[in-house]
Amino acid sequence: MSFFKKLKEKFQTNQSNEEVSDKYKDGLSKTRKTFSEKINDLVARYRKVDEDFFEDLEEVLIAADVGVSTVMDLIDELKMEVKRRNISDTKEVKSVISEKLVDIYYGDSEEESSVGLNMQENELTVILFVGVNGVGKTTTIGKLAHQLKSEGKKVLLTAGDTFRAGAIEQLSEWGKRVEVDVIKHSEGSDPAAVIYDGIQAAKSREADVLLCDTAGRLQNKVNLMNELSKVKRVIEREIPNAPHEVLLVLDATTGQNALSQAKTFSEATDVSGIVLTKLDGTAKGGIVLAIRNELGIPVKLVGLGEKVTDLQTFDPQAFVYGLFADMIDDE
Ligand SMILES: Nc1nc2c(ncn2[C@@H]2O[C@H](COP(=O)(O)OP(=O)(O)O)[C@@H](O)[C@H]2O)c(=O)[nH]1
Ligand SMILES: [Mg+2]
């Protein structure tokens, strides 16, 4: 069975899968538009799979921000697969490209399903959000709080961004909107102290999840990284094995810059997963693959829009479905 058929079966015959794939389809419409156009154009121009075809395909993928070394790996894989299956018609290659994009995401790990968050059962789960200003930390916390709450979990938020004016207020607004409590101190206070209080409150109120906001900017980068280490130490001291996730939030519209942010933050703290926001705002959604392949950190959540329901657990198959949806429908 072609990979397109497999995706079609998965995402068009089951209602809950269909809801997920619709979100991806909407959120990735900008990327899909340019991507499908270019691929269709390639297929129309070449018909036969040859060296020139692969060279042009390379350009299309690089333009979608897939990342140069990831593209090289992908093209090598594709060439082998095309040879193995004895494919000469470029039309058939479309499905193989989508299949290889998923493979590239998983790499050597045999995982078939999406990774998801490391949630503790019957115990407090602490999730720390880090990332530069404006990437979407606070918004993601609000959206995730809403989701977890609707799953029946007791959620508490901590306003650890005490640096940026208005940051505490912004998180409080989210708290009101999704009806969860927010532990906060005043602007300029010690973030480690707020987070400490958040943990005590979460323990005494028997919360299931504590989501901790942090500052994205301080006087300088060294201060920021020191502060994050301190916050993390406070959490570790209060709860063994916590934080259960350190999620680095990256803005997909910043492209390759997101990769360099990831490198800086990974040096200062153990990042366990990436939240990639604003995929709806870019035509270069291929950055998901570059992040996974070049940093080795799993993308756990993606932001596909500004609505509270637009945060999704990252699923490579749904992602690829979102990229190829028009071609899949044409099959
Ligand atoms: N379109 C879109 N906008 C987003 C997404 N996530 C966050 N934003 C917007 O990005 C802006 C900055 O978000 P904020 O949470 O304040 O960033 P923070 O400084 O990291 O806390 C806000 O206007 C959000 O509405 C997303 O997935 N899609
Ligand atoms: Mg914020």
Tab-separated table of C-alpha atoms and ligand atoms in Angstrom:
chain	number	residue	atom	x	y	z
A	1	MET	CA	0.000	0.000	0.000
A	2	SER	CA	1.314	3.466	-0.782
A	3	PHE	CA	2.070	5.683	2.167
A	4	PHE	CA	-0.545	8.187	0.980
A	5	LYS	CA	-3.173	5.457	1.162
A	6	LYS	CA	-2.016	4.575	4.650
A	7	LEU	CA	-2.345	8.192	5.783
A	8	LYS	CA	-5.692	8.477	4.087
A	9	GLU	CA	-6.939	5.428	5.915
A	10	LYS	CA	-5.659	6.669	9.248
A	11	PHE	CA	-6.909	10.222	8.999
A	12	GLN	CA	-10.070	9.992	6.965
A	13	THR	CA	-11.864	7.003	8.390
A	14	ASN	CA	-11.753	7.670	12.112
A	15	GLN	CA	-13.471	10.696	13.572
A	16	SER	CA	-11.049	11.597	16.349
A	17	ASN	CA	-8.080	11.177	14.000
A	18	GLU	CA	-9.919	13.303	11.489
A	19	GLU	CA	-10.288	16.130	14.011
A	20	VAL	CA	-6.551	16.024	14.654
A	21	SER	CA	-5.664	15.959	10.970
A	22	ASP	CA	-8.041	18.874	10.288
A	23	LYS	CA	-6.148	20.946	12.860
A	24	TYR	CA	-2.853	20.122	11.167
A	25	LYS	CA	-4.342	20.782	7.758
A	26	ASP	CA	-5.549	24.242	8.808
A	27	GLY	CA	-2.437	25.110	10.780
A	28	LEU	CA	-0.060	24.083	8.021
A	29	SER	CA	-1.988	25.654	5.161
A	30	LYS	CA	0.712	28.243	4.434
A	31	THR	CA	3.487	25.684	4.315
A	32	ARG	CA	1.359	23.246	2.357
A	33	LYS	CA	0.406	25.799	-0.243
A	34	THR	CA	3.976	26.639	-1.248
A	35	PHE	CA	5.207	23.108	-0.697
A	36	SER	CA	2.532	21.308	-2.751
A	37	GLU	CA	2.747	23.875	-5.488
A	38	LYS	CA	6.459	23.377	-5.834
A	39	ILE	CA	6.323	19.588	-5.659
A	40	ASN	CA	3.512	19.396	-8.204
A	41	ASP	CA	5.426	21.742	-10.408
A	42	LEU	CA	8.509	19.530	-10.133
A	43	VAL	CA	6.559	16.408	-10.969
A	44	ALA	CA	4.983	18.089	-13.970
A	45	ARG	CA	8.336	19.303	-15.246
A	46	TYR	CA	10.315	16.133	-14.806
A	47	ARG	CA	8.127	13.068	-15.188
A	48	LYS	CA	11.249	10.920	-14.891
A	49	VAL	CA	13.190	10.593	-11.677
A	50	ASP	CA	16.758	11.609	-12.381
A	51	GLU	CA	19.651	13.506	-10.838
A	52	ASP	CA	18.231	16.919	-11.863
A	53	PHE	CA	14.908	16.049	-10.280
A	54	PHE	CA	16.623	15.328	-6.979
A	55	GLU	CA	18.600	18.544	-7.171
A	56	ASP	CA	15.453	20.612	-7.603
A	57	LEU	CA	13.707	18.664	-4.867
A	58	GLU	CA	16.616	19.499	-2.582
A	59	GLU	CA	15.960	23.192	-3.184
A	60	VAL	CA	12.251	22.875	-2.452
A	61	LEU	CA	12.976	21.181	0.866
A	62	ILE	CA	15.645	23.673	1.879
A	63	ALA	CA	13.258	26.529	1.061
A	64	ALA	CA	10.741	24.955	3.475
A	65	ASP	CA	13.397	25.215	6.239
A	66	VAL	CA	13.873	21.474	6.556
A	67	GLY	CA	17.570	22.187	7.203
A	68	VAL	CA	20.502	21.404	4.941
A	69	SER	CA	21.892	18.318	6.654
A	70	THR	CA	18.403	16.877	7.135
A	71	VAL	CA	17.700	17.423	3.443
A	72	MET	CA	20.927	15.650	2.480
A	73	ASP	CA	19.974	12.629	4.592
A	74	LEU	CA	16.509	12.652	3.121
A	75	ILE	CA	17.666	12.828	-0.480
A	76	ASP	CA	20.072	9.919	0.096
A	77	GLU	CA	17.261	7.851	1.586
A	78	LEU	CA	14.958	8.744	-1.266
A	79	LYS	CA	17.473	7.762	-3.912
A	80	MET	CA	17.918	4.370	-2.294
A	81	GLU	CA	14.198	3.813	-1.960
A	82	VAL	CA	13.512	4.822	-5.544
A	83	LYS	CA	16.136	2.367	-6.715
A	84	ARG	CA	14.866	-0.412	-4.469
A	85	ARG	CA	11.274	-0.032	-5.610
A	86	ASN	CA	12.327	0.561	-9.160
A	87	ILE	CA	10.362	3.811	-9.408
A	88	SER	CA	10.843	5.917	-12.494
A	89	ASP	CA	7.644	7.953	-12.597
A	90	THR	CA	7.923	11.153	-10.526
A	91	LYS	CA	4.231	10.902	-9.566
A	92	GLU	CA	4.984	7.853	-7.487
A	93	VAL	CA	7.784	9.654	-5.694
A	94	LYS	CA	5.365	11.987	-3.888
A	95	SER	CA	4.157	9.265	-1.582
A	96	VAL	CA	7.711	8.059	-0.958
A	97	ILE	CA	8.787	11.605	0.001
A	98	SER	CA	6.037	11.808	2.603
A	99	GLU	CA	6.991	8.403	3.984
A	100	LYS	CA	10.650	9.343	4.256
A	101	LEU	CA	9.813	12.618	6.006
A	102	VAL	CA	8.134	10.617	8.752
A	103	ASP	CA	11.077	8.177	8.906
A	104	ILE	CA	13.533	11.053	9.146
A	105	TYR	CA	11.608	12.429	12.086
A	106	TYR	CA	11.749	9.169	14.011
A	107	GLY	CA	15.358	8.542	13.045
A	108	ASP	CA	16.703	5.300	14.434
A	109	SER	CA	14.101	5.026	17.155
A	110	GLU	CA	11.456	2.555	16.103
A	111	GLU	CA	8.698	4.598	17.675
A	112	GLU	CA	5.471	4.630	15.742
A	113	SER	CA	3.292	6.863	17.856
A	114	SER	CA	3.816	10.428	19.042
A	115	VAL	CA	5.869	11.029	22.161
A	116	GLY	CA	3.525	13.049	24.390
A	117	LEU	CA	4.333	14.650	27.717
A	118	ASN	CA	5.895	12.793	30.614
A	119	MET	CA	2.927	12.886	32.999
A	120	GLN	CA	3.106	11.302	36.455
A	121	GLU	CA	0.284	9.070	37.602
A	122	ASN	CA	-1.316	10.002	40.940
A	123	GLU	CA	1.542	12.372	41.662
A	124	LEU	CA	2.327	15.984	40.950
A	125	THR	CA	3.786	16.644	37.491
A	126	VAL	CA	5.899	19.803	37.217
A	127	ILE	CA	6.481	21.335	33.807
A	128	LEU	CA	8.891	24.223	33.317
A	129	PHE	CA	8.562	26.440	30.235
A	130	VAL	CA	11.634	28.267	28.922
A	131	GLY	CA	12.386	30.338	25.820
A	132	VAL	CA	13.052	33.889	24.663
A	133	ASN	CA	10.466	36.681	24.805
A	134	GLY	CA	7.500	36.523	22.495
A	135	VAL	CA	7.810	32.886	21.399
A	136	GLY	CA	4.534	31.907	23.072
A	137	LYS	CA	5.392	30.495	26.513
A	138	THR	CA	2.538	32.131	28.397
A	139	THR	CA	0.016	31.426	25.643
A	140	THR	CA	1.076	27.780	25.481
A	141	ILE	CA	0.690	27.450	29.255
A	142	GLY	CA	-2.839	28.847	28.986
A	143	LYS	CA	-3.770	26.463	26.178
A	144	LEU	CA	-2.222	23.449	27.881
A	145	ALA	CA	-3.911	24.317	31.192
A	146	HIS	CA	-7.228	24.325	29.363
A	147	GLN	CA	-6.538	20.927	27.776
A	148	LEU	CA	-5.359	19.255	30.956
A	149	LYS	CA	-8.284	20.669	32.868
A	150	SER	CA	-10.748	19.320	30.342
A	151	GLU	CA	-9.109	15.907	30.808
A	152	GLY	CA	-10.142	16.199	34.462
A	153	LYS	CA	-6.772	17.157	35.919
A	154	LYS	CA	-6.281	19.695	38.670
A	155	VAL	CA	-3.961	22.348	37.250
A	156	LEU	CA	-2.062	25.191	38.900
A	157	LEU	CA	0.025	27.918	37.232
A	158	THR	CA	3.044	29.813	38.572
A	159	ALA	CA	3.976	33.259	37.300
A	160	GLY	CA	7.759	32.903	37.133
A	161	ASP	CA	8.254	35.716	34.622
A	162	THR	CA	8.700	38.486	37.162
A	163	PHE	CA	10.904	40.513	34.819
A	164	ARG	CA	8.715	41.571	31.924
A	165	ALA	CA	6.145	44.242	32.737
A	166	GLY	CA	2.671	42.816	32.434
A	167	ALA	CA	3.772	39.182	32.317
A	168	ILE	CA	2.182	38.278	35.659
A	169	GLU	CA	-1.052	39.963	34.620
A	170	GLN	CA	-1.042	38.095	31.288
A	171	LEU	CA	-0.772	34.725	33.009
A	172	SER	CA	-3.476	35.747	35.511
A	173	GLU	CA	-5.768	36.567	32.589
A	174	TRP	CA	-5.214	33.086	31.202
A	175	GLY	CA	-5.917	31.673	34.656
A	176	LYS	CA	-9.254	33.462	34.737
A	177	ARG	CA	-10.101	32.464	31.203
A	178	VAL	CA	-9.498	28.751	31.652
A	179	GLU	CA	-10.477	28.802	35.334
A	180	VAL	CA	-7.305	27.621	37.035
A	181	ASP	CA	-5.516	29.293	39.950
A	182	VAL	CA	-2.299	31.242	39.480
A	183	ILE	CA	0.388	31.553	42.159
A	184	LYS	CA	2.102	34.921	41.814
A	185	HIS	CA	4.313	37.479	43.522
A	186	SER	CA	4.901	41.080	42.535
A	187	GLU	CA	6.891	42.262	39.526
A	188	GLY	CA	10.646	42.227	40.104
A	189	SER	CA	10.527	39.572	42.824
A	190	ASP	CA	12.680	36.430	42.847
A	191	PRO	CA	11.280	33.901	40.338
A	192	ALA	CA	12.695	30.951	42.279
A	193	ALA	CA	10.668	32.096	45.304
A	194	VAL	CA	7.419	32.228	43.304
A	195	ILE	CA	8.052	28.798	41.890
A	196	TYR	CA	8.828	27.510	45.395
A	197	ASP	CA	5.464	28.853	46.533
A	198	GLY	CA	3.818	27.295	43.500
A	199	ILE	CA	5.177	23.893	44.479
A	200	GLN	CA	4.007	24.252	48.104
A	201	ALA	CA	0.543	25.283	46.912
A	202	ALA	CA	0.409	22.414	44.419
A	203	LYS	CA	1.336	19.962	47.173
A	204	SER	CA	-1.142	21.238	49.729
A	205	ARG	CA	-3.977	21.492	47.210
A	206	GLU	CA	-3.100	18.085	45.764
A	207	ALA	CA	-2.817	19.418	42.232
A	208	ASP	CA	-2.003	17.031	39.400
A	209	VAL	CA	-0.002	19.443	37.281
A	210	LEU	CA	1.993	22.602	37.949
A	211	LEU	CA	2.875	24.683	34.882
A	212	CYS	CA	5.702	27.164	35.518
A	213	ASP	CA	6.172	30.278	33.395
A	214	THR	CA	9.638	31.904	33.263
A	215	ALA	CA	11.191	35.077	31.925
A	216	GLY	CA	12.500	35.160	28.370
A	217	ARG	CA	14.830	38.053	28.888
A	218	LEU	CA	16.901	39.512	31.709
A	219	GLN	CA	19.651	42.148	31.823
A	220	ASN	CA	21.795	39.703	29.874
A	221	LYS	CA	21.947	36.120	28.713
A	222	VAL	CA	24.220	34.939	31.525
A	223	ASN	CA	21.728	36.210	34.119
A	224	LEU	CA	18.902	34.484	32.322
A	225	MET	CA	20.677	31.152	32.168
A	226	ASN	CA	21.731	31.426	35.841
A	227	GLU	CA	18.181	32.193	36.842
A	228	LEU	CA	16.846	29.178	34.959
A	229	SER	CA	19.392	26.920	36.645
A	230	LYS	CA	18.367	28.294	40.036
A	231	VAL	CA	14.673	27.745	39.338
A	232	LYS	CA	15.391	24.211	38.242
A	233	ARG	CA	17.422	23.515	41.389
A	234	VAL	CA	14.581	24.731	43.595
A	235	ILE	CA	12.153	22.403	41.838
A	236	GLU	CA	14.572	19.454	42.066
A	237	ARG	CA	15.087	20.042	45.775
A	238	GLU	CA	11.366	20.067	46.521
A	239	ILE	CA	10.327	17.129	44.352
A	240	PRO	CA	12.626	14.288	43.368
A	241	ASN	CA	12.713	13.692	39.580
A	242	ALA	CA	11.057	17.050	38.917
A	243	PRO	CA	10.769	19.022	36.715
A	244	HIS	CA	9.254	16.185	34.698
A	245	GLU	CA	9.497	18.250	31.545
A	246	VAL	CA	11.579	21.279	30.634
A	247	LEU	CA	9.878	22.513	27.493
A	248	LEU	CA	11.725	24.938	25.285
A	249	VAL	CA	9.276	27.073	23.351
A	250	LEU	CA	10.392	28.108	19.869
A	251	ASP	CA	8.654	30.325	17.326
A	252	ALA	CA	8.495	28.552	13.952
A	253	THR	CA	8.384	31.857	12.082
A	254	THR	CA	11.935	32.667	13.204
A	255	GLY	CA	13.268	29.796	11.107
A	256	GLN	CA	16.895	28.851	11.553
A	257	ASN	CA	17.176	31.331	14.436
A	258	ALA	CA	15.043	28.924	16.443
A	259	LEU	CA	17.791	26.332	16.046
A	260	SER	CA	20.413	28.623	17.537
A	261	GLN	CA	18.113	29.474	20.459
A	262	ALA	CA	17.713	25.766	21.066
A	263	LYS	CA	21.475	25.323	21.212
A	264	THR	CA	21.883	28.145	23.762
A	265	PHE	CA	19.142	26.868	26.051
A	266	SER	CA	20.266	23.249	25.836
A	267	GLU	CA	23.659	24.312	27.125
A	268	ALA	CA	22.135	25.953	30.205
A	269	THR	CA	19.486	23.402	31.100
A	270	ASP	CA	18.377	19.891	30.163
A	271	VAL	CA	15.642	20.546	27.658
A	272	SER	CA	13.356	17.502	27.459
A	273	GLY	CA	11.113	18.653	24.645
A	274	ILE	CA	10.276	21.416	22.219
A	275	VAL	CA	7.045	23.335	21.793
A	276	LEU	CA	7.001	24.774	18.304
A	277	THR	CA	4.518	27.646	18.096
A	278	LYS	CA	3.060	29.696	15.254
A	279	LEU	CA	3.341	27.005	12.593
A	280	ASP	CA	0.196	28.581	11.196
A	281	GLY	CA	2.124	31.781	10.580
A	282	THR	CA	4.889	30.401	8.379
A	283	ALA	CA	5.336	28.752	5.003
A	284	LYS	CA	8.461	27.091	6.374
A	285	GLY	CA	7.004	24.386	8.571
A	286	GLY	CA	9.846	22.069	7.627
A	287	ILE	CA	11.687	23.500	10.637
A	288	VAL	CA	10.023	20.733	12.708
A	289	LEU	CA	12.192	18.168	10.954
A	290	ALA	CA	15.357	20.243	11.228
A	291	ILE	CA	14.826	20.631	14.980
A	292	ARG	CA	14.270	16.943	15.547
A	293	ASN	CA	17.071	15.805	13.294
A	294	GLU	CA	19.715	18.372	14.116
A	295	LEU	CA	19.135	18.752	17.859
A	296	GLY	CA	17.882	15.294	18.725
A	297	ILE	CA	15.198	16.804	21.000
A	298	PRO	CA	11.631	15.624	20.392
A	299	VAL	CA	8.986	18.139	19.376
A	300	LYS	CA	6.248	17.466	21.929
A	301	LEU	CA	3.650	20.126	21.195
A	302	VAL	CA	2.883	22.354	18.231
A	303	GLY	CA	0.969	25.615	18.123
A	304	LEU	CA	-1.242	25.690	15.045
A	305	GLY	CA	-3.124	28.921	15.771
A	306	GLU	CA	-4.164	31.402	18.432
A	307	LYS	CA	-7.290	29.646	19.670
A	308	VAL	CA	-7.155	27.808	22.966
A	309	THR	CA	-7.762	24.524	21.125
A	310	ASP	CA	-4.955	25.108	18.621
A	311	LEU	CA	-2.249	23.435	20.687
A	312	GLN	CA	-1.664	19.845	19.583
A	313	THR	CA	0.511	16.947	20.658
A	314	PHE	CA	3.034	16.608	17.882
A	315	ASP	CA	2.317	13.685	15.575
A	316	PRO	CA	4.725	13.265	12.627
A	317	GLN	CA	2.153	11.405	10.544
A	318	ALA	CA	-0.486	14.057	11.066
A	319	PHE	CA	2.138	16.670	10.283
A	320	VAL	CA	3.024	15.025	6.983
A	321	TYR	CA	-0.658	14.546	6.264
A	322	GLY	CA	-1.081	18.297	6.773
A	323	LEU	CA	1.737	18.967	4.306
A	324	PHE	CA	0.510	16.623	1.581
A	325	ALA	CA	-3.244	16.791	2.150
A	326	ASP	CA	-4.066	18.164	-1.316
A	327	MET	CA	-1.992	15.526	-3.085
A	328	ILE	CA	-3.438	12.782	-0.895
A	329	ASP	CA	-6.964	13.882	-1.776
A	330	ASP	CA	-6.107	13.838	-5.468
A	331	GLU	CA	-5.002	10.203	-5.350
B	1	LIG	N1	-0.626	32.495	15.325
B	1	LIG	C1	-0.154	32.022	16.475
B	1	LIG	N2	0.182	32.891	17.449
B	1	LIG	C2	0.660	32.409	18.606
B	1	LIG	C3	0.836	31.009	18.817
B	1	LIG	N3	1.349	30.852	20.068
B	1	LIG	C4	1.490	32.082	20.590
B	1	LIG	N4	1.087	33.049	19.727
B	1	LIG	C5	1.104	34.510	19.902
B	1	LIG	O1	2.433	34.964	20.177
B	1	LIG	C6	2.427	36.132	20.960
B	1	LIG	C7	3.419	36.031	22.114
B	1	LIG	O2	3.000	35.040	23.010
B	1	LIG	P1	3.388	35.001	24.561
B	1	LIG	O3	2.715	33.810	25.111
B	1	LIG	O4	3.117	36.295	25.223
B	1	LIG	O5	4.968	34.769	24.504
B	1	LIG	P2	6.018	34.668	25.701
B	1	LIG	O6	6.726	35.981	25.758
B	1	LIG	O7	6.974	33.584	25.316
B	1	LIG	O8	5.278	34.349	26.942
B	1	LIG	C8	0.988	36.313	21.416
B	1	LIG	O9	0.410	37.321	20.630
B	1	LIG	C9	0.323	34.967	21.119
B	1	LIG	O10	-1.040	35.080	20.821
B	1	LIG	C10	0.475	30.101	17.751
B	1	LIG	O11	0.608	28.874	17.819
B	1	LIG	N5	-0.007	30.676	16.611
B	2	MG	MG	5.253	35.347	28.760
